[in-house]
Tab-separated table of N, CA and C in Angstrom:
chain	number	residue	atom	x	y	z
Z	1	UNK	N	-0.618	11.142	2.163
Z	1	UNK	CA	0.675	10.967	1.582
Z	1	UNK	C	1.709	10.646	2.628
Z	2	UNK	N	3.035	10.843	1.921
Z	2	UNK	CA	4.352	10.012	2.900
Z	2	UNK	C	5.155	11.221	3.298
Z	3	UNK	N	5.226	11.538	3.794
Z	3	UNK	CA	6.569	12.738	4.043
Z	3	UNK	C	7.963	11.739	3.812
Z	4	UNK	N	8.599	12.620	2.629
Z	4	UNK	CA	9.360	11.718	2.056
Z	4	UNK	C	11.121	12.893	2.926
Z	5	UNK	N	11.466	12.389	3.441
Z	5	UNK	CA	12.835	13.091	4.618
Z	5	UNK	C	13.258	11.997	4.218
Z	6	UNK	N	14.519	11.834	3.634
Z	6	UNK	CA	15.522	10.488	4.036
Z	6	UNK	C	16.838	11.131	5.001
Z	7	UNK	N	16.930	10.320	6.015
Z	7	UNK	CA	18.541	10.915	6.565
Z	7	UNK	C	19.613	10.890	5.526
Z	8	UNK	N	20.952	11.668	6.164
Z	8	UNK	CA	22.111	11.813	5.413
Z	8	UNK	C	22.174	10.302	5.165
Z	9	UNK	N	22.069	9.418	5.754
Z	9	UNK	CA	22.506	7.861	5.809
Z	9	UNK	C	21.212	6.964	5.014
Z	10	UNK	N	20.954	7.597	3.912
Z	10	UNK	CA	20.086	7.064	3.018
Z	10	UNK	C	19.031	5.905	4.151
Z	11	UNK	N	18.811	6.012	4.594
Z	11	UNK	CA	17.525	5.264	5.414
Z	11	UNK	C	17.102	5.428	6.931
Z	12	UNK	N	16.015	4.820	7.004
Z	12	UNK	CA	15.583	4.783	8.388
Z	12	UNK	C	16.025	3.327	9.297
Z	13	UNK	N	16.399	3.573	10.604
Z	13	UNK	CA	16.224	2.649	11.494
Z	13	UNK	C	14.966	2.229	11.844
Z	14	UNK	N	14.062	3.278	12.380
Z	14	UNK	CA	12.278	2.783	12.602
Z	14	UNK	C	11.893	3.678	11.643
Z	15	UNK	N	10.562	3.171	11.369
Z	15	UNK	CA	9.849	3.944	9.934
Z	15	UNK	C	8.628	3.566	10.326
Z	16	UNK	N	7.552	4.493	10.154
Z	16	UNK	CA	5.818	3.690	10.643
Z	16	UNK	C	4.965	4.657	9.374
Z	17	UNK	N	3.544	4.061	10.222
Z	17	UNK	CA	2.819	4.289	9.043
Z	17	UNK	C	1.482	4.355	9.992
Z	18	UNK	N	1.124	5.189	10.443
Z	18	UNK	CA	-0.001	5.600	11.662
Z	18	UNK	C	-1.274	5.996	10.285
Z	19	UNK	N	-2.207	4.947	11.376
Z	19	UNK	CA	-3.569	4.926	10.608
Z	19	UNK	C	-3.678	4.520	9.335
Z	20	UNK	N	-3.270	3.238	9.047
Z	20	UNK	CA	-2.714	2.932	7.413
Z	20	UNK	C	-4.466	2.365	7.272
Z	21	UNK	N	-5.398	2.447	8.134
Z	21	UNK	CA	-6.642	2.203	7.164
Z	21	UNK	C	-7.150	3.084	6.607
Z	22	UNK	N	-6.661	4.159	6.627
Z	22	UNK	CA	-7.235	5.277	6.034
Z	22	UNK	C	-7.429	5.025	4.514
Z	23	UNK	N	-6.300	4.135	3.736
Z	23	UNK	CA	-6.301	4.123	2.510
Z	23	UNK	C	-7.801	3.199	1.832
Z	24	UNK	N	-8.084	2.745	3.024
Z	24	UNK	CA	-9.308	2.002	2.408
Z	24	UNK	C	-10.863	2.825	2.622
Z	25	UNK	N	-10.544	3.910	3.046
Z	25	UNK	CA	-11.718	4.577	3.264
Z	25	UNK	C	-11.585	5.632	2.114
Z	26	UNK	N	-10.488	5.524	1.441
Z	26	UNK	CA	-10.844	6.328	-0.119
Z	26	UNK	C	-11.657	5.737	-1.483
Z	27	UNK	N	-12.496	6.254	-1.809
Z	27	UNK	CA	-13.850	5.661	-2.334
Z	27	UNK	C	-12.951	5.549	-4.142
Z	28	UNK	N	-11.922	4.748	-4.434
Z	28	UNK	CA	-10.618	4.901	-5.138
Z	28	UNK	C	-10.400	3.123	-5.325
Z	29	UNK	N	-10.712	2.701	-6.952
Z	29	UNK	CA	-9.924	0.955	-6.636
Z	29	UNK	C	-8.661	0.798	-6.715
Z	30	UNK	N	-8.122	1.970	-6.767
Z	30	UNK	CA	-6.304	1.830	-6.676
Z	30	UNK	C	-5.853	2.404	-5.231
Z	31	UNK	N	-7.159	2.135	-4.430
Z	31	UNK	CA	-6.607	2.249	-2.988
Z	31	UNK	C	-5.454	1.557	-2.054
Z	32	UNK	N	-5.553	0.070	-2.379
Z	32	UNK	CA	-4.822	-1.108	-1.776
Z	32	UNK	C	-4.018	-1.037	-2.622
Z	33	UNK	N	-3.871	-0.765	-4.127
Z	33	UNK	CA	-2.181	-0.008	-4.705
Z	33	UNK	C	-1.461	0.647	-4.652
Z	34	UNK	N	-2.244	1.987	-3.763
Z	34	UNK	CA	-1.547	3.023	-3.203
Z	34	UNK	C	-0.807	2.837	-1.659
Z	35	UNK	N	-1.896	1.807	-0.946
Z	35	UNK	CA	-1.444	1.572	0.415
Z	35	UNK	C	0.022	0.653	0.113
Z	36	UNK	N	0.213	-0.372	-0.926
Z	36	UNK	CA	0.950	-1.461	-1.442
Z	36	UNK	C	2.164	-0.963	-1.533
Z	37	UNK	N	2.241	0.485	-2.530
Z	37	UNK	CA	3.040	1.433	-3.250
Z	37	UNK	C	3.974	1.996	-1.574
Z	38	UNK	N	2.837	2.511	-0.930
Z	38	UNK	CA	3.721	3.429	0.355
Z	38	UNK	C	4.490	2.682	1.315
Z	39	UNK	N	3.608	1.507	1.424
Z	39	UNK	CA	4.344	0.636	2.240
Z	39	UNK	C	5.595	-0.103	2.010
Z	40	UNK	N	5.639	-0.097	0.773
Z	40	UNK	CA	7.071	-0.859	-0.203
Z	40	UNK	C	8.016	0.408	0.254
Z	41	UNK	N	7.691	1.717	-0.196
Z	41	UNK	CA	8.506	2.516	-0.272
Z	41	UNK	C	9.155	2.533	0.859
Z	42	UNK	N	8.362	2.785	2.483
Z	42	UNK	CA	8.299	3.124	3.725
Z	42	UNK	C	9.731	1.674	3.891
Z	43	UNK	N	9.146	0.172	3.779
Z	43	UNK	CA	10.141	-0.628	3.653
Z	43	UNK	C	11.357	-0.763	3.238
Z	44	UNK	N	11.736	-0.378	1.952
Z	44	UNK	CA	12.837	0.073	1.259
Z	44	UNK	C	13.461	0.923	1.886
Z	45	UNK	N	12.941	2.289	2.779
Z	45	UNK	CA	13.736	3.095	3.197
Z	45	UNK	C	14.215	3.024	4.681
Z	46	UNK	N	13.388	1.641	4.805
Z	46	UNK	CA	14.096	1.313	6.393
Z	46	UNK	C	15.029	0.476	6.297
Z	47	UNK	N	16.268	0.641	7.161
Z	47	UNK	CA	17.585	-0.025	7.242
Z	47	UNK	C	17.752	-1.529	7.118
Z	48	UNK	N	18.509	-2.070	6.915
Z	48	UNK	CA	18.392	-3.322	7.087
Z	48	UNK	C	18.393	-3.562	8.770
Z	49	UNK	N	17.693	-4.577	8.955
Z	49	UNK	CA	18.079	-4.692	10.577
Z	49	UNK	C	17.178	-3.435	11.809
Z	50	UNK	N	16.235	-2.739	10.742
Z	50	UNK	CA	15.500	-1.660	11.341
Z	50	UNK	C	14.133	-2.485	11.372
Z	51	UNK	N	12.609	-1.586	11.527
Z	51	UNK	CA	11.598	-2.021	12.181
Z	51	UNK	C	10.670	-0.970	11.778
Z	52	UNK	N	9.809	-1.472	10.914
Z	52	UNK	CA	8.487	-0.846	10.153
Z	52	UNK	C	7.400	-1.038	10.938
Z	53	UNK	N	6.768	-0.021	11.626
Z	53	UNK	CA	5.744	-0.312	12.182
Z	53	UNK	C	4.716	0.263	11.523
Z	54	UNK	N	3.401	-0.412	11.308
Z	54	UNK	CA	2.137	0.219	10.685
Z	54	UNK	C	0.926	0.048	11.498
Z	55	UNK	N	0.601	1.060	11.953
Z	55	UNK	CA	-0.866	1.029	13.090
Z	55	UNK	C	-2.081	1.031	11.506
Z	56	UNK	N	-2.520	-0.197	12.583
Z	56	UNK	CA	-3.976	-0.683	11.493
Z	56	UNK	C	-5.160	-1.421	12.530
Z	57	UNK	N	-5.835	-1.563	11.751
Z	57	UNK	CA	-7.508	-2.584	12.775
Z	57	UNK	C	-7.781	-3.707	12.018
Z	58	UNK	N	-6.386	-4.077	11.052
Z	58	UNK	CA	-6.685	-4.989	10.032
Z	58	UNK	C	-5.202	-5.736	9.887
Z	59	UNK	N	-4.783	-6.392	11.525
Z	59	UNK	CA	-3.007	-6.582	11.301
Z	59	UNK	C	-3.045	-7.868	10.489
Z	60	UNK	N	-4.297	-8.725	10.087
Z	60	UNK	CA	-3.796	-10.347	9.128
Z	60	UNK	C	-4.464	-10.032	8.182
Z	61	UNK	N	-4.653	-8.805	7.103
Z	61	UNK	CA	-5.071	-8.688	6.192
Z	61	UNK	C	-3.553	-8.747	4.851
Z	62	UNK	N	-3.783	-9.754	4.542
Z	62	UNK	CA	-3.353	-10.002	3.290
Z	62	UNK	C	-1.933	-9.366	2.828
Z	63	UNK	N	-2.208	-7.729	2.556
Z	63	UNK	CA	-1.566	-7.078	2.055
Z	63	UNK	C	-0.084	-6.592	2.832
Z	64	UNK	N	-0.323	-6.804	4.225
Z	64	UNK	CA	0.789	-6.661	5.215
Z	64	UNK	C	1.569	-7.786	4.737
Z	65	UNK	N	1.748	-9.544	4.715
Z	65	UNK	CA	2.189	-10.457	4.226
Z	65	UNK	C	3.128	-9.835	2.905
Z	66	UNK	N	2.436	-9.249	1.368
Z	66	UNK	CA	3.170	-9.081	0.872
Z	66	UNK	C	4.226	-8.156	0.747
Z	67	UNK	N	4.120	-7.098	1.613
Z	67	UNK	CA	4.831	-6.201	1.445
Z	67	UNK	C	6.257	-6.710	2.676
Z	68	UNK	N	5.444	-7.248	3.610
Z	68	UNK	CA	6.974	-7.649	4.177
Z	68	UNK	C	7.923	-9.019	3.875
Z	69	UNK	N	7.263	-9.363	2.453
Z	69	UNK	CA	8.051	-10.349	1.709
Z	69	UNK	C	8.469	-9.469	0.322
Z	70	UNK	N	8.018	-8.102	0.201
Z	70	UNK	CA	8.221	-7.966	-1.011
Z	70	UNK	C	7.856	-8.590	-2.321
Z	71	UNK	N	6.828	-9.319	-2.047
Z	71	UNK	CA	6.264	-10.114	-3.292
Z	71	UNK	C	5.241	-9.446	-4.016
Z	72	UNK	N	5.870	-8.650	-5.097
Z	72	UNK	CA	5.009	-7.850	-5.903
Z	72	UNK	C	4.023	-8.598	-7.153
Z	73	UNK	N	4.714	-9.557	-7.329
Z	73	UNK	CA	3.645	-10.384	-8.413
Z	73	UNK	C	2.973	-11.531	-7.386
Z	74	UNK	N	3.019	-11.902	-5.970
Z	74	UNK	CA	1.739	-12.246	-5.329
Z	74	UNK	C	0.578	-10.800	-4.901
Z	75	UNK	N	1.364	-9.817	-4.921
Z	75	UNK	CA	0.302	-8.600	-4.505
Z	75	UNK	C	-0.536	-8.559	-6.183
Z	76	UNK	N	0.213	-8.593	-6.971
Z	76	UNK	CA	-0.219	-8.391	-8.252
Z	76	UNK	C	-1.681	-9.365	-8.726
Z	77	UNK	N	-0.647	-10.508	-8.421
Z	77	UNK	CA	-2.175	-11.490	-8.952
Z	77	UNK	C	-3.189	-11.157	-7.694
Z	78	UNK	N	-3.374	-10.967	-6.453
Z	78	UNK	CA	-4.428	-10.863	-5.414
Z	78	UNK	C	-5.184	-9.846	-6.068
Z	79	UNK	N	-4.558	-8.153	-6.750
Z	79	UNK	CA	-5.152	-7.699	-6.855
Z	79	UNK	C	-5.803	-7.355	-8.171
Z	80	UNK	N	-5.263	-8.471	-9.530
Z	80	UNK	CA	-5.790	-8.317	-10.471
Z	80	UNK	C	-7.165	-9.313	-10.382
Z	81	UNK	N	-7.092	-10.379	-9.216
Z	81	UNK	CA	-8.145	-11.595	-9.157
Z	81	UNK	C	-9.710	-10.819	-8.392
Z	82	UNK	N	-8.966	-9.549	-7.402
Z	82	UNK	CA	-10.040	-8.662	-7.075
Z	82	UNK	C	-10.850	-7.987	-7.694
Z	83	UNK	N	-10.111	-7.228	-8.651
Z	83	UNK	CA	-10.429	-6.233	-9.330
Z	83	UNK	C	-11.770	-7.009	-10.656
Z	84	UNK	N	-11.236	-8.576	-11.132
Z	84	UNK	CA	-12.259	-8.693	-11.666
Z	84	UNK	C	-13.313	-9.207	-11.405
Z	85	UNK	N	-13.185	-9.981	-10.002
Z	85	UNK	CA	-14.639	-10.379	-9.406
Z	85	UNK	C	-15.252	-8.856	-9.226
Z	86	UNK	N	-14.618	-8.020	-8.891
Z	86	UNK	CA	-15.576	-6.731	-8.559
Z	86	UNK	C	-15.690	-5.887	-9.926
Z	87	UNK	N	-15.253	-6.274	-11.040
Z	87	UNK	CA	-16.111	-5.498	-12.037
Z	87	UNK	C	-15.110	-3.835	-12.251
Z	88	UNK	N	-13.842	-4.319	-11.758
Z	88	UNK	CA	-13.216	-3.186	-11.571
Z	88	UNK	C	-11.957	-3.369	-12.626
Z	89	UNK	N	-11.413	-1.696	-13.481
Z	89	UNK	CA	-10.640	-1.754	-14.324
Z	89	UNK	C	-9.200	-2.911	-14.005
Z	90	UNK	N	-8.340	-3.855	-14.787
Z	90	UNK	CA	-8.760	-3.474	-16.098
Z	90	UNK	C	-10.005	-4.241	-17.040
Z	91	UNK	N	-10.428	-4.910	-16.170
Z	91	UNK	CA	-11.459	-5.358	-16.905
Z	91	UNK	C	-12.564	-4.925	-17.188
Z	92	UNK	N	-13.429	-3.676	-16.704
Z	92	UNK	CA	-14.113	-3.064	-17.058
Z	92	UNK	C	-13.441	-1.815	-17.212
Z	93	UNK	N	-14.300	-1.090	-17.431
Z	93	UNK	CA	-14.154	0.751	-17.772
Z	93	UNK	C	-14.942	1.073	-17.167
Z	94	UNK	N	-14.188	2.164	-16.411
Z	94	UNK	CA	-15.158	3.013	-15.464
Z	94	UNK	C	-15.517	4.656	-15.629
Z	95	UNK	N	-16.093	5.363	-15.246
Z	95	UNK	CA	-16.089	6.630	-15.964
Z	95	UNK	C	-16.422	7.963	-14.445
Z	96	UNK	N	-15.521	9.055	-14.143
Z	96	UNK	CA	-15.508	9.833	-12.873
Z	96	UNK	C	-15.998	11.005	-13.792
Z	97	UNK	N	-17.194	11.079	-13.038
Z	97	UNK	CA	-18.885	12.109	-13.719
Z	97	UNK	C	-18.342	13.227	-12.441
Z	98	UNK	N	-17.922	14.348	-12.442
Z	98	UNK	CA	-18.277	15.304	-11.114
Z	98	UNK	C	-19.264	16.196	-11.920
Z	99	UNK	N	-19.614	17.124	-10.620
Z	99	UNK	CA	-20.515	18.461	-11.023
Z	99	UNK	C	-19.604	19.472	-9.860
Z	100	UNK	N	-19.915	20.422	-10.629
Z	100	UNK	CA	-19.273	21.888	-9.986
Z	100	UNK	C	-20.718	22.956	-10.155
């Protein structure tokens, strides 16, 4: 998660995001929506004229592009065009079986 602190001055000057591949090592297809989601937020709450840094092993992957354009319906179509080559909601149904 984000530790959500805003200063008295409603934003950040620098704002980061250490180890942002983590989100892809959650076995989760709303992983790269969640990484999409934090990173918008993390953006939004940095100043204008401030500096988002995100430590990754993946700096020309796709999803960095939209978020620092803010283009939510190019993130949108990338990840509805994913989701159905891979067989993933909403086009299929999926079903989370645990045991205790």
């Amino acid at each position: 998660g984000i530790a959500r602190q805003e200063a008295a001055s409603g934003g950040f000057s620098i704002t980061g995001l250490l180890n942002a591949d983590t989100y892809r090592y959650v076995p989760d297809f709303r992983a790269t929506e969640r990484a999409f989601r934090d990173l918008i937020y993390l953006a939004d709450k940095t100043t204008p004229g401030g500096q988002l840094y995100v430590q990754t092993s993946s700096p020309r992957d796709g999803l960095f592009g939209f978020v620092r354009k803010f283009d939510f319906k190019g993130f949108y179509r990338r990840e509805l065009s994913e989701r159905k080559a891979l067989g993933y909601p909403p086009y299929q149904r999926m079903v989370l079986l645990t045991s205790t």
